[in-house]
Amino acid sequence: MSARQTVVRDSSASARLHAWFARRGWQIAPFQRAAWDAYLAGESGLVHAPTGSGKTLASWLGPLVEAVEQGADSDREPLQVLWVTPLRALANDVLGNLADAVRAMQLGWRVEARTGDTASSVRRRQRARPPQALVTTPESLSVWLSYADNHDALRFLRCVIVDEWHELMGTKRGVQLELCLARLRALNPRLRVWGLSATLGNLDEALQTLMGPDHRGRMIQGPSAAPVSVESILPDAIERFPWAGHLGVRLLAPLLDVIER
């Protein structure tokens, strides 16, 4: 059975996925389907698409579909997916979005965060009993890899997803992450790595840098960014302005009119 058939034919994973999208009133975008198919075929790559177009689900649902199809849906499973974000402040938001998809796919996975803000008691528990999906930063991942007793668990890792790759590439933190990925590939040569980005001009270089030497990946291109239209809103009478404040209040009615249109 091909990767595409795994996603679109009637199956437990496909039924759950389509039911969730239908409940939310969403349509599966072609680039999302292409990313799922590539992941299920064992490929790595880079998803380049505008903000708000569905990059998160394009990368995240591949591992979830695979887990459902293979029956790897228990919270007793070892660590399956690492989600690396450069923005520690957004880790909890990412965590919530990933957990929503896990519940929609009726998986028993635990999704947790491990950053510099994570309590030491939680970090100790995660080392003893890792979740199935972990949201972390390049720095915290480096610390995680420094513990030799974690390496056995990391051999079962299916995928690393690097969010906001444009924020990391070409920086010291990006190099740090590249070294982490090289170590993870040494522990598991079948590891799949996927990057997400919305603002990259040098796509080929970005993809190859993420893949590392001697590895090739798939470029998944999302929809083009919507054109930007700028409309200035001015008050009806511009001969006199308030000495201070209240200008926004005077513009409230015409602004609401634009929003309504």
mmCIF file of C-alpha atoms in Angstrom, residues 9-232:
data_model
loop_
_atom_site.group_PDB
_atom_site.id
_atom_site.type_symbol
_atom_site.label_atom_id
_atom_site.label_comp_id
_atom_site.label_asym_id
_atom_site.label_seq_id
_atom_site.Cartn_x
_atom_site.Cartn_y
_atom_site.Cartn_z
ATOM 1 C CA ARG A 9 -8.327 5.141 1.684
ATOM 2 C CA ASP A 10 -10.795 4.079 4.344
ATOM 3 C CA SER A 11 -8.869 3.282 7.505
ATOM 4 C CA SER A 12 -9.070 4.115 11.165
ATOM 5 C CA ALA A 13 -6.526 6.918 10.818
ATOM 6 C CA SER A 14 -8.090 8.328 7.650
ATOM 7 C CA ALA A 15 -11.582 8.269 9.157
ATOM 8 C CA ARG A 16 -10.452 10.101 12.291
ATOM 9 C CA LEU A 17 -8.520 12.672 10.281
ATOM 10 C CA HIS A 18 -11.341 13.442 7.861
ATOM 11 C CA ALA A 19 -13.946 13.539 10.637
ATOM 12 C CA TRP A 20 -11.890 16.089 12.577
ATOM 13 C CA PHE A 21 -11.397 18.315 9.538
ATOM 14 C CA ALA A 22 -15.115 18.100 8.753
ATOM 15 C CA ARG A 23 -16.061 19.107 12.306
ATOM 16 C CA ARG A 24 -13.795 22.135 12.067
ATOM 17 C CA GLY A 25 -15.018 23.073 8.595
ATOM 18 C CA TRP A 26 -11.523 22.649 7.136
ATOM 19 C CA GLN A 27 -10.402 21.400 3.757
ATOM 20 C CA ILE A 28 -7.226 19.347 3.350
ATOM 21 C CA ALA A 29 -4.748 21.459 1.393
ATOM 22 C CA PRO A 30 -2.745 19.771 -1.374
ATOM 23 C CA PHE A 31 0.550 20.654 0.301
ATOM 24 C CA GLN A 32 -0.629 19.088 3.576
ATOM 25 C CA ARG A 33 -1.499 15.849 1.816
ATOM 26 C CA ALA A 34 1.849 15.927 0.011
ATOM 27 C CA ALA A 35 3.672 16.321 3.344
ATOM 28 C CA TRP A 36 1.759 13.409 4.930
ATOM 29 C CA ASP A 37 2.471 11.197 1.942
ATOM 30 C CA ALA A 38 6.174 12.059 1.971
ATOM 31 C CA TYR A 39 6.442 11.380 5.698
ATOM 32 C CA LEU A 40 4.636 8.043 5.427
ATOM 33 C CA ALA A 41 6.981 7.100 2.579
ATOM 34 C CA GLY A 42 9.913 7.570 4.981
ATOM 35 C CA GLU A 43 11.109 10.889 3.600
ATOM 36 C CA SER A 44 12.413 14.016 5.304
ATOM 37 C CA GLY A 45 12.004 17.556 4.043
ATOM 38 C CA LEU A 46 11.003 21.172 4.445
ATOM 39 C CA VAL A 47 7.487 22.640 4.358
ATOM 40 C CA HIS A 48 7.520 26.237 3.098
ATOM 41 C CA ALA A 49 4.147 27.938 3.359
ATOM 42 C CA PRO A 50 2.673 31.260 4.546
ATOM 43 C CA THR A 51 1.735 31.817 8.163
ATOM 44 C CA GLY A 52 -1.725 30.507 8.933
ATOM 45 C CA SER A 53 -1.872 28.113 5.982
ATOM 46 C CA GLY A 54 -1.643 24.914 8.034
ATOM 47 C CA LYS A 55 2.088 24.085 8.246
ATOM 48 C CA THR A 56 1.749 22.661 11.743
ATOM 49 C CA LEU A 57 -0.807 20.059 10.689
ATOM 50 C CA ALA A 58 1.142 19.338 7.496
ATOM 51 C CA SER A 59 4.084 18.120 9.570
ATOM 52 C CA TRP A 60 2.318 16.846 12.690
ATOM 53 C CA LEU A 61 -0.427 14.652 11.265
ATOM 54 C CA GLY A 62 2.000 12.402 9.381
ATOM 55 C CA PRO A 63 3.415 10.933 12.610
ATOM 56 C CA LEU A 64 -0.073 10.708 14.118
ATOM 57 C CA VAL A 65 -1.509 8.842 11.111
ATOM 58 C CA GLU A 66 1.456 6.472 11.206
ATOM 59 C CA ALA A 67 0.990 5.846 14.938
ATOM 60 C CA VAL A 68 -2.696 5.024 14.502
ATOM 61 C CA GLU A 69 -2.021 2.733 11.528
ATOM 62 C CA GLN A 70 0.730 0.872 13.374
ATOM 63 C CA GLY A 71 -1.098 0.706 16.696
ATOM 64 C CA ALA A 72 1.576 2.785 18.446
ATOM 65 C CA ASP A 73 -1.046 4.830 20.267
ATOM 66 C CA SER A 74 -0.349 4.110 23.933
ATOM 67 C CA ASP A 75 1.193 6.370 26.531
ATOM 68 C CA ARG A 76 3.544 3.480 27.254
ATOM 69 C CA GLU A 77 5.315 4.071 23.937
ATOM 70 C CA PRO A 78 8.833 5.582 24.057
ATOM 71 C CA LEU A 79 9.521 9.081 22.823
ATOM 72 C CA GLN A 80 8.260 9.254 19.226
ATOM 73 C CA VAL A 81 8.434 12.890 18.076
ATOM 74 C CA LEU A 82 10.555 15.886 19.031
ATOM 75 C CA TRP A 83 9.160 19.313 18.156
ATOM 76 C CA VAL A 84 11.934 21.915 18.269
ATOM 77 C CA THR A 85 10.932 25.562 18.519
ATOM 78 C CA PRO A 86 13.310 28.546 18.698
ATOM 79 C CA LEU A 87 10.726 30.534 20.673
ATOM 80 C CA ARG A 88 10.479 29.308 24.236
ATOM 81 C CA ALA A 89 7.659 31.751 24.990
ATOM 82 C CA LEU A 90 5.451 30.041 22.379
ATOM 83 C CA ALA A 91 6.097 26.492 23.575
ATOM 84 C CA ASN A 92 2.825 26.292 25.493
ATOM 85 C CA ASP A 93 0.815 27.542 22.503
ATOM 86 C CA VAL A 94 2.450 24.917 20.292
ATOM 87 C CA LEU A 95 1.831 22.316 22.977
ATOM 88 C CA GLY A 96 -1.900 23.066 22.982
ATOM 89 C CA ASN A 97 -2.191 22.835 19.193
ATOM 90 C CA LEU A 98 -0.346 19.513 19.067
ATOM 91 C CA ALA A 99 -2.393 18.078 21.928
ATOM 92 C CA ASP A 100 -5.646 19.052 20.173
ATOM 93 C CA ALA A 101 -4.639 16.996 17.138
ATOM 94 C CA VAL A 102 -3.629 14.046 19.325
ATOM 95 C CA ARG A 103 -7.073 14.034 20.951
ATOM 96 C CA ALA A 104 -8.800 14.367 17.578
ATOM 97 C CA MET A 105 -6.896 11.332 16.298
ATOM 98 C CA GLN A 106 -7.871 9.462 19.488
ATOM 99 C CA LEU A 107 -4.291 8.716 20.428
ATOM 100 C CA GLY A 108 -3.162 7.999 23.962
ATOM 101 C CA TRP A 109 0.045 9.969 23.536
ATOM 102 C CA ARG A 110 1.260 12.417 26.136
ATOM 103 C CA VAL A 111 2.488 15.737 24.723
ATOM 104 C CA GLU A 112 4.697 17.798 27.026
ATOM 105 C CA ALA A 113 7.137 20.704 26.914
ATOM 106 C CA ARG A 114 10.722 20.767 28.118
ATOM 107 C CA THR A 115 12.336 24.202 28.105
ATOM 108 C CA GLY A 116 14.300 26.368 30.500
ATOM 109 C CA ASP A 117 10.977 27.247 32.158
ATOM 110 C CA THR A 118 10.094 23.616 32.934
ATOM 111 C CA ALA A 119 10.231 22.746 36.629
ATOM 112 C CA SER A 120 13.128 20.503 37.677
ATOM 113 C CA SER A 121 10.692 17.935 39.081
ATOM 114 C CA VAL A 122 8.996 17.673 35.680
ATOM 115 C CA ARG A 123 12.343 17.359 33.907
ATOM 116 C CA ARG A 124 13.327 14.490 36.221
ATOM 117 C CA ARG A 125 10.038 12.715 35.551
ATOM 118 C CA GLN A 126 10.468 13.182 31.799
ATOM 119 C CA ARG A 127 13.872 11.533 31.941
ATOM 120 C CA ALA A 128 12.454 8.564 33.827
ATOM 121 C CA ARG A 129 9.282 8.330 31.733
ATOM 122 C CA PRO A 130 9.454 10.440 28.569
ATOM 123 C CA PRO A 131 6.247 11.530 26.845
ATOM 124 C CA GLN A 132 5.541 10.356 23.324
ATOM 125 C CA ALA A 133 5.892 13.899 21.959
ATOM 126 C CA LEU A 134 8.140 16.570 23.422
ATOM 127 C CA VAL A 135 8.201 20.286 22.573
ATOM 128 C CA THR A 136 11.642 21.671 23.287
ATOM 129 C CA THR A 137 14.299 24.207 22.277
ATOM 130 C CA PRO A 138 17.776 23.670 20.795
ATOM 131 C CA GLU A 139 19.353 24.391 24.180
ATOM 132 C CA SER A 140 17.143 21.952 26.095
ATOM 133 C CA LEU A 141 17.641 19.305 23.424
ATOM 134 C CA SER A 142 21.415 19.656 23.817
ATOM 135 C CA VAL A 143 21.073 19.085 27.551
ATOM 136 C CA TRP A 144 18.794 16.091 26.947
ATOM 137 C CA LEU A 145 21.416 14.539 24.655
ATOM 138 C CA SER A 146 24.126 15.024 27.274
ATOM 139 C CA TYR A 147 22.533 12.307 29.421
ATOM 140 C CA ALA A 148 23.883 8.968 28.229
ATOM 141 C CA ASP A 149 20.988 7.074 29.805
ATOM 142 C CA ASN A 150 18.572 8.870 27.438
ATOM 143 C CA HIS A 151 20.191 7.470 24.316
ATOM 144 C CA ASP A 152 18.394 4.120 24.415
ATOM 145 C CA ALA A 153 15.020 5.879 24.418
ATOM 146 C CA LEU A 154 16.078 8.139 21.551
ATOM 147 C CA ARG A 155 16.768 5.130 19.320
ATOM 148 C CA PHE A 156 12.987 4.742 18.926
ATOM 149 C CA LEU A 157 12.480 8.365 17.888
ATOM 150 C CA ARG A 158 10.464 8.542 14.660
ATOM 151 C CA CYS A 159 10.707 12.203 13.735
ATOM 152 C CA VAL A 160 12.141 15.617 14.606
ATOM 153 C CA ILE A 161 10.106 18.639 13.494
ATOM 154 C CA VAL A 162 11.943 21.971 13.463
ATOM 155 C CA ASP A 163 9.575 24.918 13.631
ATOM 156 C CA GLU A 164 10.515 28.384 12.328
ATOM 157 C CA TRP A 165 13.653 27.093 10.624
ATOM 158 C CA HIS A 166 14.366 30.561 9.212
ATOM 159 C CA GLU A 167 14.879 31.802 12.786
ATOM 160 C CA LEU A 168 17.618 29.241 13.423
ATOM 161 C CA MET A 169 19.438 28.746 10.133
ATOM 162 C CA GLY A 170 22.716 30.626 10.010
ATOM 163 C CA THR A 171 22.822 31.294 13.762
ATOM 164 C CA LYS A 172 24.784 29.724 16.613
ATOM 165 C CA ARG A 173 21.580 28.131 17.850
ATOM 166 C CA GLY A 174 21.037 26.701 14.394
ATOM 167 C CA VAL A 175 24.499 25.138 14.392
ATOM 168 C CA GLN A 176 23.768 23.748 17.840
ATOM 169 C CA LEU A 177 20.614 22.149 16.484
ATOM 170 C CA GLU A 178 22.446 20.754 13.435
ATOM 171 C CA LEU A 179 24.865 18.991 15.791
ATOM 172 C CA CYS A 180 21.931 17.604 17.780
ATOM 173 C CA LEU A 181 20.325 16.291 14.601
ATOM 174 C CA ALA A 182 23.581 14.631 13.558
ATOM 175 C CA ARG A 183 23.745 12.862 16.914
ATOM 176 C CA LEU A 184 20.109 11.764 16.686
ATOM 177 C CA ARG A 185 20.677 10.376 13.188
ATOM 178 C CA ALA A 186 23.665 8.422 14.492
ATOM 179 C CA LEU A 187 21.403 6.870 17.132
ATOM 180 C CA ASN A 188 18.666 6.144 14.583
ATOM 181 C CA PRO A 189 19.652 6.264 10.888
ATOM 182 C CA ARG A 190 15.960 5.974 9.885
ATOM 183 C CA LEU A 191 15.062 9.211 11.676
ATOM 184 C CA ARG A 192 12.928 11.614 9.650
ATOM 185 C CA VAL A 193 13.549 15.366 9.964
ATOM 186 C CA TRP A 194 11.059 17.995 8.834
ATOM 187 C CA GLY A 195 11.440 21.755 8.940
ATOM 188 C CA LEU A 196 8.755 24.442 8.815
ATOM 189 C CA SER A 197 9.196 27.986 7.588
ATOM 190 C CA ALA A 198 7.197 30.834 6.119
ATOM 191 C CA THR A 199 9.878 33.338 5.099
ATOM 192 C CA LEU A 200 12.750 31.762 3.200
ATOM 193 C CA GLY A 201 14.298 32.960 -0.038
ATOM 194 C CA ASN A 202 17.164 30.451 -0.353
ATOM 195 C CA LEU A 203 15.015 27.323 -0.238
ATOM 196 C CA ASP A 204 17.547 24.849 -1.640
ATOM 197 C CA GLU A 205 20.212 25.966 0.807
ATOM 198 C CA ALA A 206 17.733 25.936 3.699
ATOM 199 C CA LEU A 207 16.665 22.392 2.870
ATOM 200 C CA GLN A 208 20.191 21.041 2.507
ATOM 201 C CA THR A 209 21.369 22.740 5.701
ATOM 202 C CA LEU A 210 18.535 21.120 7.625
ATOM 203 C CA MET A 211 19.162 17.700 6.080
ATOM 204 C CA GLY A 212 22.904 17.782 6.696
ATOM 205 C CA PRO A 213 25.670 16.163 4.619
ATOM 206 C CA ASP A 214 24.797 13.024 2.649
ATOM 207 C CA HIS A 215 21.050 13.363 3.278
ATOM 208 C CA ARG A 216 18.397 14.452 0.827
ATOM 209 C CA GLY A 217 14.949 15.831 1.512
ATOM 210 C CA ARG A 218 11.703 16.813 -0.152
ATOM 211 C CA MET A 219 10.665 20.444 -0.625
ATOM 212 C CA ILE A 220 6.937 20.888 0.011
ATOM 213 C CA GLN A 221 5.727 24.261 -1.226
ATOM 214 C CA GLY A 222 2.482 25.616 0.213
ATOM 215 C CA PRO A 223 0.162 28.200 -1.324
ATOM 216 C CA SER A 224 1.493 31.607 -2.270
ATOM 217 C CA ALA A 225 1.062 34.360 0.265
ATOM 218 C CA ALA A 226 -2.094 36.413 -0.200
ATOM 219 C CA PRO A 227 -1.504 39.854 -1.746
ATOM 220 C CA VAL A 228 -1.351 42.707 0.723
ATOM 221 C CA SER A 229 -3.782 45.565 0.240
ATOM 222 C CA VAL A 230 -3.283 48.745 2.264
ATOM 223 C CA GLU A 231 -6.188 51.138 2.712
ATOM 224 C CA SER A 232 -5.767 54.387 4.636
#
